[in-house]
Short mmCIF file of C-alpha atoms in Angstrom, two decimals:
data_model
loop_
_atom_site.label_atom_id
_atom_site.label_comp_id
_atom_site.label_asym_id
_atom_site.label_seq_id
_atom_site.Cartn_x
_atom_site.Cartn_y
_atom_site.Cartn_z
CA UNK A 1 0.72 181.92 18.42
CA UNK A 2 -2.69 182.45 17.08
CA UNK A 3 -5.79 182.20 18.59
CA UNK A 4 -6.76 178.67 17.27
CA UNK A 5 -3.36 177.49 18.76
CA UNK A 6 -4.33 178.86 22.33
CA UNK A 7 -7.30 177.16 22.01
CA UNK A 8 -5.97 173.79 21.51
CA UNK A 9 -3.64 174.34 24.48
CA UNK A 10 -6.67 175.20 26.89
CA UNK A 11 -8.62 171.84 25.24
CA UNK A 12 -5.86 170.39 25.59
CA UNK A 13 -5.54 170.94 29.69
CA UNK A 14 -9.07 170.40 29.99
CA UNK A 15 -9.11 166.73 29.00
CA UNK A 16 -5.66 165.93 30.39
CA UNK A 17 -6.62 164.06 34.10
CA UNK A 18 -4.51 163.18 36.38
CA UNK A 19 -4.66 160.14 39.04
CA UNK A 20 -5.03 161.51 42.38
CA UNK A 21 -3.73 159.40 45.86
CA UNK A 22 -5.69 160.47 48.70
CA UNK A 23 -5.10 159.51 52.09
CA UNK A 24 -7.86 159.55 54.59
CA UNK A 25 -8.62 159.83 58.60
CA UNK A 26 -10.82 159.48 61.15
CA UNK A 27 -14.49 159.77 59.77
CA UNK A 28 -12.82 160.32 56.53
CA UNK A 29 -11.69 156.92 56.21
CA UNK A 30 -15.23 155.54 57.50
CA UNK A 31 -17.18 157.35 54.36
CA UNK A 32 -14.64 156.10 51.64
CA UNK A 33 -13.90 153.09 53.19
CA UNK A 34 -10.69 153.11 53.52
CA UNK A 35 -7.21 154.44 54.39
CA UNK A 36 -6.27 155.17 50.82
CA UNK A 37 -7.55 155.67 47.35
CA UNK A 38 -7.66 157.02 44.02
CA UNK A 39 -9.52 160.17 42.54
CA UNK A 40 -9.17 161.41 39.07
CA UNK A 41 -9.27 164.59 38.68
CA UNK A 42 -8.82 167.27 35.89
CA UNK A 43 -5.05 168.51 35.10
CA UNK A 44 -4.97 172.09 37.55
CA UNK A 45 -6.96 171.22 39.60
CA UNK A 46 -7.59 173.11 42.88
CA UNK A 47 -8.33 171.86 46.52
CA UNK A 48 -11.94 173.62 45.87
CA UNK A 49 -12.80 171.87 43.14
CA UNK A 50 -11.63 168.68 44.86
CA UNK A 51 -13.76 169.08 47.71
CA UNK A 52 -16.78 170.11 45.72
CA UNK A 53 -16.08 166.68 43.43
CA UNK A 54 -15.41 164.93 47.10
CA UNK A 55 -18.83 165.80 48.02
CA UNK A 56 -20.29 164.97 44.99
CA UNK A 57 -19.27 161.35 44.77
CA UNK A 58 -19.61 160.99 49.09
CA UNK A 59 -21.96 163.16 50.22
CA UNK A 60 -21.68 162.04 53.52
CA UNK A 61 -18.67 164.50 53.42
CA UNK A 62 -21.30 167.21 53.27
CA UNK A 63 -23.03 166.39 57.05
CA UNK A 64 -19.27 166.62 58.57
CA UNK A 65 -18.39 169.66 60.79
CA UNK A 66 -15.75 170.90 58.65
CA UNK A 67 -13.17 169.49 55.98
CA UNK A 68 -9.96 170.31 55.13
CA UNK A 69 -7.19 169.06 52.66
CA UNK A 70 -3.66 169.13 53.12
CA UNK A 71 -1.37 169.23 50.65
CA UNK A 72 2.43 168.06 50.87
CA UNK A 73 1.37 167.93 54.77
CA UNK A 74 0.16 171.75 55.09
CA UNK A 75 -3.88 172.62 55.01
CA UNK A 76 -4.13 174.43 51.36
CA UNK A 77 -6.83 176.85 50.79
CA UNK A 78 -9.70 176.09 48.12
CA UNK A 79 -7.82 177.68 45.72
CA UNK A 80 -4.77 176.02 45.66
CA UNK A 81 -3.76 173.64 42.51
CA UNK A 82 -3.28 170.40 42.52
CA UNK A 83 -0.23 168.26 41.04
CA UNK A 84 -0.30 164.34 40.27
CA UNK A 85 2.66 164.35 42.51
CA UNK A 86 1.31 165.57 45.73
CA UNK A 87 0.43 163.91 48.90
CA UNK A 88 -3.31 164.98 49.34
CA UNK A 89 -5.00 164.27 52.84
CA UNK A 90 -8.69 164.63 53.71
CA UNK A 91 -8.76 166.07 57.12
CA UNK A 92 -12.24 166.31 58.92
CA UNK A 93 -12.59 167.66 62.11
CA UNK A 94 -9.51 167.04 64.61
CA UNK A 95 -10.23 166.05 67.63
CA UNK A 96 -6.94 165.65 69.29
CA UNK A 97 -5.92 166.81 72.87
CA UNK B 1 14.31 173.24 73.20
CA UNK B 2 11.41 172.09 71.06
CA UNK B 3 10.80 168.76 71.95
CA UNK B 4 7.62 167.22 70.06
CA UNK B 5 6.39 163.90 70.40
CA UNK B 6 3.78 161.50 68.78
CA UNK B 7 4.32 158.06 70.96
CA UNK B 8 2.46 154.98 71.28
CA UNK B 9 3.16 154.32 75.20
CA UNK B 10 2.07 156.22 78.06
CA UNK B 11 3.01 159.70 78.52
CA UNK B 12 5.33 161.19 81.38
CA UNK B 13 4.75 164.73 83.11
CA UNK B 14 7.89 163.92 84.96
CA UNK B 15 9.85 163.70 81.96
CA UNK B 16 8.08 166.80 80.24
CA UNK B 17 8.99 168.86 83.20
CA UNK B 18 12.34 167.41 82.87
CA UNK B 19 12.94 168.26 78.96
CA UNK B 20 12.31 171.82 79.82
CA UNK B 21 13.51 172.66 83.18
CA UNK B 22 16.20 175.32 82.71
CA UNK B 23 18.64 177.06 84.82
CA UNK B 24 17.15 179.95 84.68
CA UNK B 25 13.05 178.93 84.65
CA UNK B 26 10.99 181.18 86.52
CA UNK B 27 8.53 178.47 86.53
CA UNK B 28 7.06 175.70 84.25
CA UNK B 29 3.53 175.30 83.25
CA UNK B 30 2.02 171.66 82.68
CA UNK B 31 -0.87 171.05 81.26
CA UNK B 32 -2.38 167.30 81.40
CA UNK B 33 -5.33 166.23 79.05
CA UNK B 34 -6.72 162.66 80.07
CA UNK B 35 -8.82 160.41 79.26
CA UNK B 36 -13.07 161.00 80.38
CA UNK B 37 -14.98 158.20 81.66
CA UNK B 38 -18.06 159.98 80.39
CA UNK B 39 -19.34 162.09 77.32
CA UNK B 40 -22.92 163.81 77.73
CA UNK B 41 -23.77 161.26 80.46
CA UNK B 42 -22.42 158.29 78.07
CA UNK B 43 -19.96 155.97 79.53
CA UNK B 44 -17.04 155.49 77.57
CA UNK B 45 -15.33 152.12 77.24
CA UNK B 46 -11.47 153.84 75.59
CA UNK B 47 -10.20 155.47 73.26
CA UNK B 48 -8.32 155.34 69.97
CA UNK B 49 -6.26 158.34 68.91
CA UNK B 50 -4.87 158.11 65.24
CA UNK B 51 -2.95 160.94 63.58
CA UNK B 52 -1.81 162.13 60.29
CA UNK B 53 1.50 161.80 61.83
CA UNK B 54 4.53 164.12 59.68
CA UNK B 55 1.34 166.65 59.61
CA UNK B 56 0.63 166.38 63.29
CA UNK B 57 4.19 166.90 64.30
CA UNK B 58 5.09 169.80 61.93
CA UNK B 59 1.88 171.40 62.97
CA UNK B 60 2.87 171.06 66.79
CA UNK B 61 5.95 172.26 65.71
CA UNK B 62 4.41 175.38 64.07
CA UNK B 63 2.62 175.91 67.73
CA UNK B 64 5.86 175.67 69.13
CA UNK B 65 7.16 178.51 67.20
CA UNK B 66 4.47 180.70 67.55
CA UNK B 67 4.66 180.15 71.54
CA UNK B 68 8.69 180.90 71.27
CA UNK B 69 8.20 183.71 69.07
CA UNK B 70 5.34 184.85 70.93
CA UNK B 71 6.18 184.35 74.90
CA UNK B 72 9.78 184.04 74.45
CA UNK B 73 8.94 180.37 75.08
CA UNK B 74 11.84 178.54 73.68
CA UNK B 75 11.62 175.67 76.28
CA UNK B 76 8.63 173.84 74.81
CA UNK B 77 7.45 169.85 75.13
CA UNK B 78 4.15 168.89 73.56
CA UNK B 79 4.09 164.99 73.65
CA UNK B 80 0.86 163.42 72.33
CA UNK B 81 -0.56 159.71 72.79
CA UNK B 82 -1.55 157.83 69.81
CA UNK B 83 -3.81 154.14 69.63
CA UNK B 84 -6.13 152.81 72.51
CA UNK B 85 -5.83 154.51 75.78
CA UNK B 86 -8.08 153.51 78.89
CA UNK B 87 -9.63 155.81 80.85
CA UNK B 88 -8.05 158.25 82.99
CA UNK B 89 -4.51 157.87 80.46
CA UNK B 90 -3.03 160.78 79.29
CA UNK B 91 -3.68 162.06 76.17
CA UNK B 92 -1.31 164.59 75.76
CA UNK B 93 1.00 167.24 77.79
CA UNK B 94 2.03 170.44 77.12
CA UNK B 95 5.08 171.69 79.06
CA UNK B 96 6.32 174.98 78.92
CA UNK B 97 9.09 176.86 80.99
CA UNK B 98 9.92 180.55 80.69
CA UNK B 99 12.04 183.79 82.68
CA UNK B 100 8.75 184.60 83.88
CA UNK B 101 6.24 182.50 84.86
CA UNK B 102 2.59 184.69 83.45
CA UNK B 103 4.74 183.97 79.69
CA UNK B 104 4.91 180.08 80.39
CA UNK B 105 0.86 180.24 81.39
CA UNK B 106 -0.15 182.23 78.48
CA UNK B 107 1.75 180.00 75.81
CA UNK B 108 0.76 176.98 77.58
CA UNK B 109 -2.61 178.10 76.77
CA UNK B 110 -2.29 178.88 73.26
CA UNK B 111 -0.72 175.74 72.62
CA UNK B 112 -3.88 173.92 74.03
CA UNK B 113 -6.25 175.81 72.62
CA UNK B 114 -4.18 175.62 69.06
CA UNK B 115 -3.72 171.64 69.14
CA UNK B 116 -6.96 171.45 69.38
CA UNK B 117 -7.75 173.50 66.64
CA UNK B 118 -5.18 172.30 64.11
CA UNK B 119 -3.67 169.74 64.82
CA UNK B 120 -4.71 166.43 62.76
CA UNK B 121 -5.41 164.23 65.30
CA UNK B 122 -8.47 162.56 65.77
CA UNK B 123 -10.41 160.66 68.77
CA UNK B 124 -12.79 157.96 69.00
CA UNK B 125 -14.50 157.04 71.61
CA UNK B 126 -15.60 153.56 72.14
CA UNK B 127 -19.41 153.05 74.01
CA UNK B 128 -20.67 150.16 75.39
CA UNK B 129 -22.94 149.99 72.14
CA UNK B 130 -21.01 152.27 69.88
CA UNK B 131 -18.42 154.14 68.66
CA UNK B 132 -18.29 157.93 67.64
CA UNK B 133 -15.23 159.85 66.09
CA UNK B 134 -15.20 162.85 68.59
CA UNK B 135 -16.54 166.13 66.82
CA UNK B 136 -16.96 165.28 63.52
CA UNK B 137 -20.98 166.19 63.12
CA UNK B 138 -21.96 169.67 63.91
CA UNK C 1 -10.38 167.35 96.89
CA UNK C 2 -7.92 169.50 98.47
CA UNK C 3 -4.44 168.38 99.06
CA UNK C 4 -2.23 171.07 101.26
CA UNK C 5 1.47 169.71 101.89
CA UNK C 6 4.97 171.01 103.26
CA UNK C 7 7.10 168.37 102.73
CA UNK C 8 11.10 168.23 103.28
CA UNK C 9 11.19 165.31 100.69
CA UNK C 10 11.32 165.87 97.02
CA UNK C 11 8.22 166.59 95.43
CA UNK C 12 6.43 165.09 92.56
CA UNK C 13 4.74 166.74 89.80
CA UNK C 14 3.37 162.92 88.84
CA UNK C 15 2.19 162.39 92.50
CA UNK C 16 0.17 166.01 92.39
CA UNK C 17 -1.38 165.32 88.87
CA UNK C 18 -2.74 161.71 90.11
CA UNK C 19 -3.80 163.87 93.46
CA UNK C 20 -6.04 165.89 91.03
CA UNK C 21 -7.25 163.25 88.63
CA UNK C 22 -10.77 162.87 88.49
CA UNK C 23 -13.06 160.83 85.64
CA UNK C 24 -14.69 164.26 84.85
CA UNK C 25 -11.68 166.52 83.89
CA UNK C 26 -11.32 168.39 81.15
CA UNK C 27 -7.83 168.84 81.50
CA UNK C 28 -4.79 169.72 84.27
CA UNK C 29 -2.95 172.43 84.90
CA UNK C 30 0.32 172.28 86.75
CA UNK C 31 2.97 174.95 87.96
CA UNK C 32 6.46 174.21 88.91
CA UNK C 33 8.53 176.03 90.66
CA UNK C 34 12.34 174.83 90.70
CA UNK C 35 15.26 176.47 91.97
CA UNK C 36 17.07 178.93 89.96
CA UNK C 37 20.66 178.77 89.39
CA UNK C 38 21.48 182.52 89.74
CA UNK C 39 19.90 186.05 90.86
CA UNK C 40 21.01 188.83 89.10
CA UNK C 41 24.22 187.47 87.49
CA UNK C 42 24.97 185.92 90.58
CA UNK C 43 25.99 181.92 91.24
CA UNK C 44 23.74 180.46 93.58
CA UNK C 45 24.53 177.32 95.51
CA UNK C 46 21.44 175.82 96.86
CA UNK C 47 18.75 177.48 98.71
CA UNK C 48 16.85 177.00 101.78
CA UNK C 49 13.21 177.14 102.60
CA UNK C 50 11.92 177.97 106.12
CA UNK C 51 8.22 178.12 106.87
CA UNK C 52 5.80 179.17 109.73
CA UNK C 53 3.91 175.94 109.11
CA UNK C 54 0.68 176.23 110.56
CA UNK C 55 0.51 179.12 109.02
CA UNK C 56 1.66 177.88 106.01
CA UNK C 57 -0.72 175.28 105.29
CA UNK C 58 -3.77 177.17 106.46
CA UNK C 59 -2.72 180.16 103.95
CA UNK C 60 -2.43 177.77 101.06
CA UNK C 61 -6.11 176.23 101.92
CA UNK C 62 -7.49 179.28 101.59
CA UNK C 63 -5.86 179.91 98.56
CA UNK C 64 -7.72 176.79 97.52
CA UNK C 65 -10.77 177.48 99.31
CA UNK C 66 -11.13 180.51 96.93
CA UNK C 67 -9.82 178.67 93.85
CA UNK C 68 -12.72 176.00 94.05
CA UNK C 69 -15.17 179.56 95.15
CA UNK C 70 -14.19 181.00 92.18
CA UNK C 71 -13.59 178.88 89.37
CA UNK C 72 -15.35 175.96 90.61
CA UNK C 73 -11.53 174.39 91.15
CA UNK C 74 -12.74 171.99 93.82
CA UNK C 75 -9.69 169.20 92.14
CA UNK C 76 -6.38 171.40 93.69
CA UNK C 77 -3.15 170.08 95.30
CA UNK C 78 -0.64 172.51 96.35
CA UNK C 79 2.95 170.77 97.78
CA UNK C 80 5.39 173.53 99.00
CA UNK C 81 9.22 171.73 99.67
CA UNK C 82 10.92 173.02 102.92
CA UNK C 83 14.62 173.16 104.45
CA UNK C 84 17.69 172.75 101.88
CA UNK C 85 17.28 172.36 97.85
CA UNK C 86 19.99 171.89 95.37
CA UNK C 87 19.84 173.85 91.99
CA UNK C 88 17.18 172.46 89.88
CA UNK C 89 15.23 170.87 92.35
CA UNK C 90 11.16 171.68 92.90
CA UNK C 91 10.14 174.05 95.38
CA UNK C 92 6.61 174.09 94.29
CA UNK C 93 3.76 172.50 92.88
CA UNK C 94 0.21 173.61 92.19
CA UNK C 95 -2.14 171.53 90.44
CA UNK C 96 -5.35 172.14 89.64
CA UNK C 97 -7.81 169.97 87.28
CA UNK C 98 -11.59 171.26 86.42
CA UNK C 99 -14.20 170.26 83.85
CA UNK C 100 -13.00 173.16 81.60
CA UNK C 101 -9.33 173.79 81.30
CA UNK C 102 -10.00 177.52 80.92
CA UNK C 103 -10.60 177.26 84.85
CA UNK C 104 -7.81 175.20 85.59
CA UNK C 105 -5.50 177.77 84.09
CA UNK C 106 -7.18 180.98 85.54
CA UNK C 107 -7.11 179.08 89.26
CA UNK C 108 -3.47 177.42 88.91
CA UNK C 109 -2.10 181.35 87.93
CA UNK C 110 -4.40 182.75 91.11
CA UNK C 111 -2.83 180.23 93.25
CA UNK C 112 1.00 181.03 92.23
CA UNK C 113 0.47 184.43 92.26
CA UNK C 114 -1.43 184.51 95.64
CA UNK C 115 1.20 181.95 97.36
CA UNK C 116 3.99 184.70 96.55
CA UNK C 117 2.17 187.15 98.49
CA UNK C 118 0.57 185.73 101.28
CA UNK C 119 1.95 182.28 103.05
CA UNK C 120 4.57 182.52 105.17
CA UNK C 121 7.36 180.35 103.47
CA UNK C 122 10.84 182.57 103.43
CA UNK C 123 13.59 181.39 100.57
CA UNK C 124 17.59 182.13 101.62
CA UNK C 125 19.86 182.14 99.04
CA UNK C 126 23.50 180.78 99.40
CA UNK C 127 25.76 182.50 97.55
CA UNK C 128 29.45 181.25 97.27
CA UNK C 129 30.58 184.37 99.61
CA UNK C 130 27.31 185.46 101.55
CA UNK C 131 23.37 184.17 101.57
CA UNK C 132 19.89 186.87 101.30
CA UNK C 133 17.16 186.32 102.25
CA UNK C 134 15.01 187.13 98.84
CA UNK C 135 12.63 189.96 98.64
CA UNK C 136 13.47 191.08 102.40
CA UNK C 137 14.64 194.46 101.39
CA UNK C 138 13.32 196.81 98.97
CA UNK D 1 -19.25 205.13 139.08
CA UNK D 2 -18.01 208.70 139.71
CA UNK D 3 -15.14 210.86 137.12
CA UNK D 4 -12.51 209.56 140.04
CA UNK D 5 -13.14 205.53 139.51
CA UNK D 6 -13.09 205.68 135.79
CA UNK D 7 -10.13 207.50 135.98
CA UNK D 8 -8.56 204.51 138.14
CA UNK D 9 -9.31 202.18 135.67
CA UNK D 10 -7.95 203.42 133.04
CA UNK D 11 -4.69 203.75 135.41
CA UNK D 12 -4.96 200.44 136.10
CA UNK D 13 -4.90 199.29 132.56
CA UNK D 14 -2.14 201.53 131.33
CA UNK D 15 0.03 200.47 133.86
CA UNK D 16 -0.54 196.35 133.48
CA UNK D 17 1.92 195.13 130.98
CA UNK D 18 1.76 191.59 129.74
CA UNK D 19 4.86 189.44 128.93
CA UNK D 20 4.22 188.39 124.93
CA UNK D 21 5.89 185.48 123.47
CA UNK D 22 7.12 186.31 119.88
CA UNK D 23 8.16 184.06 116.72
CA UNK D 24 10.28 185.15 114.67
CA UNK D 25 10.93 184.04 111.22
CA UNK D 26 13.44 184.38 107.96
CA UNK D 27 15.64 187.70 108.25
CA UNK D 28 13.56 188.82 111.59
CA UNK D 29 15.39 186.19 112.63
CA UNK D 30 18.27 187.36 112.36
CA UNK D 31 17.27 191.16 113.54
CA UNK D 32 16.14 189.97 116.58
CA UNK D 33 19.22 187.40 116.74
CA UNK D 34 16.44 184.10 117.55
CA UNK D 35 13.39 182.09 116.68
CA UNK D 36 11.44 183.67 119.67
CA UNK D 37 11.73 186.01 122.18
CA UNK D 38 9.52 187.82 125.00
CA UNK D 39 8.83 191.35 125.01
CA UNK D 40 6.98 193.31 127.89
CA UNK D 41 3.72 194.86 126.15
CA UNK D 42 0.79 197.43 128.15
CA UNK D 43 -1.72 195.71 128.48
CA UNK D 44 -4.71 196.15 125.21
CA UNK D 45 -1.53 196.68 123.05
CA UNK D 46 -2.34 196.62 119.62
CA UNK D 47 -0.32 195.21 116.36
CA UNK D 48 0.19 198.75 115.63
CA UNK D 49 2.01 199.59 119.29
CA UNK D 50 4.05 196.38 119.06
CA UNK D 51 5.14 196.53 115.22
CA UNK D 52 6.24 200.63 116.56
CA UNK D 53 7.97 199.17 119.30
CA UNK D 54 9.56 196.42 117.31
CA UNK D 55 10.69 199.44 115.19
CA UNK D 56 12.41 201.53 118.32
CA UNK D 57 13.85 198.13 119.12
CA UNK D 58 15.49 197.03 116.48
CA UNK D 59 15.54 199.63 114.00
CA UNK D 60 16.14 196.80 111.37
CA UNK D 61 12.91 196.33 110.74
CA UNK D 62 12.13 199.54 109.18
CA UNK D 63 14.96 198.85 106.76
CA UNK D 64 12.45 195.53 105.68
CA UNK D 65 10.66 196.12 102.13
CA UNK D 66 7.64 195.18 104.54
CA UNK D 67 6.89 193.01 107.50
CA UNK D 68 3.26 191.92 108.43
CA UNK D 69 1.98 190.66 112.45
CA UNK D 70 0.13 187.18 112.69
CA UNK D 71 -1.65 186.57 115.28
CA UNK D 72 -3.31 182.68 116.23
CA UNK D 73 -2.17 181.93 112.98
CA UNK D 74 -3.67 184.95 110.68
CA UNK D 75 -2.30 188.01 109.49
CA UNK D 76 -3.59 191.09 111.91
CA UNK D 77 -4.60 194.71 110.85
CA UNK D 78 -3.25 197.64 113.07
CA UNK D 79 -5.76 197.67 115.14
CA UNK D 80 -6.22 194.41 115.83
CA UNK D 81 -5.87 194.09 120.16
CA UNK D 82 -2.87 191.71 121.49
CA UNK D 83 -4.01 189.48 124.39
CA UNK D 84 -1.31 187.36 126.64
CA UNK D 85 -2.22 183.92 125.70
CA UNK D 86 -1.90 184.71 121.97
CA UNK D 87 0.81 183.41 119.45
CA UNK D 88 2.10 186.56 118.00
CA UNK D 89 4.46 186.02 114.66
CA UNK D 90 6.79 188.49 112.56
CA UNK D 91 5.86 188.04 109.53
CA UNK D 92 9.03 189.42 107.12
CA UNK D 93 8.43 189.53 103.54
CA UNK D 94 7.02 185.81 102.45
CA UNK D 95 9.17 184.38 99.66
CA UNK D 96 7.79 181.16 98.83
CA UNK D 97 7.33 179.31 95.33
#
């Protein structure tokens, strides 16, 4: 492989997106409106780069407490990739107990 | 004996203390979260608990493990209430029984202290004029 | 609130956390004692509980008396069970509910640990060939 | 008052014993074979003199891990003074919980 051929492969990740389900709860749900719906997002994502893109298009996420994001039900640190076949969750502050 | 529980109906200390009693329990520790009439002076109408529920019950689970890895606490309920509740309900329970009783205290606290902490459930409490998801603005 | 019993009826841990219950509480903390099945390897068949009640009860209030001193604990119910109990059956209950379930822990452990020590309750155990009364001997 | 009266008094209060009424509870019990019993005290006695001659009694007692006086319902140092009308308790070791 030659350097032009790498290159192609990186362009080629970069404009591959993927459709992203998120779930969402509690305040979460109040600032997308909704229970559900659909992000995309560049192929390799991580969970920082989804948060920093969440805050971007709502930035009522920025005001919150904290927010986390599960992945494939376990909280995922910011760098952590993303696949088009995961179950992502926005999870703002619990309050449970 | 893990027994972990998100249910819909009220909760049960009796049968908590029940799931864990053991032959050989030095003594069980209980601990009871209810429902406040009151937040900063504000009187509160109910509640509504919702949960990210396989997530909520694999990370009560996780608790669980820590506390029986931990204390020795293999005898281990932590029930929790989801959808309205009135006032004075119970929210959740946390029931632990162990050889010795200063094991079942300590890992009845960290499982308290962790739920609240990690667990993804969330609480909303319902004013008079309002509503407010419990601790979600700094 | 401070609710001191000796009771030769079963006890309840329901009854003690509704004793305790208040609008304001952060959360309850509840010990249960139950009756072991064996000591040391050895088969018990029930037990018996004997008490110098006046005693008894006045030992336990000031358990609580210094429980709601201390740790503002002023929500405390302790219910000791008397005469003959079959394996698995309460002996004990302390329940204690304050604004801050820190508190409630701290004050529930004081009281268990205190009512060990000082009231004058006295536990025989019936063995299938012989009974002891516990912790008379060193 | 001369050397002689004081001396009389102090006769007089060695010699006056008082009849004490005594509980007994868990193993005491069974050491002293009964709930209660009466034992002749001098008069003044303190816990200490009554728990030693509980001791010369029935040697039992000093076989106990402990055992503790109550007196009108509260546990009693050593040196606490015995009067006739009081309710005097053996305390054994407490067991409770």
């Amino acid at each position: 492989m030659n350097a032009f051929g790498k290159y192609l492969i990186i362009a080629n990740y970069y404009f591959y997106e993927m459709d992203i389900e998120i779930l969402a709860f509690g305040i979460a749900k109040d600032i997308v409106n909704g229970s559900s719906f659909t992000m995309q997002l560049p192929a390799e994502s991580t969970v920082g780069s989804l948060k920093a893109q969440l805050c971007a298009t709502y930035p009522d996420f920025e005001r919150l407490a904290s927010f986390a994001i599960a992945v494939n039900e376990a909280y995922r640190q910011d760098d952590y990739t993303i696949s088009d076949k995961d179950e992502v969750v926005i999870i703002p502050p619990v309050s449970g107990g | 004996m893990i027994d972990i529980q998100l249910k819909d109906v009220p909760l049960s200390t009796e049968e908590c203390n029940q799931l864990v009693a053991f032959a050989g329990a030095g003594g069980t520790v209980v601990f009871v979260g209810t429902v406040r009439d009151q937040t900063k002076g504000k009187k509160v109408v109910r509640l509504e608990f919702e949960a990210y529920k396989p997530m909520a019950i694999s990370e009560m689970r996780k608790i669980a493990e820590v506390a029986k890895e931990k204390w020795s606490a293999d005898k281990i309920a932590i029930h929790h209430r989801v959808g309205v509740l009135d006032i004075g309900e119970i929210a959740v329970i946390i029931a632990v029984a162990t050889p010795h009783r200063k094991a079942a205290f300590e890992a009845c606290e960290y499982a308290i202290d962790t739920l609240k902490e990690t667990v993804p459930i969330w609480k909303k409490e319902i004013f008079e004029d309002g509503e407010v998801w419990v601790a979600a603005h700094p």
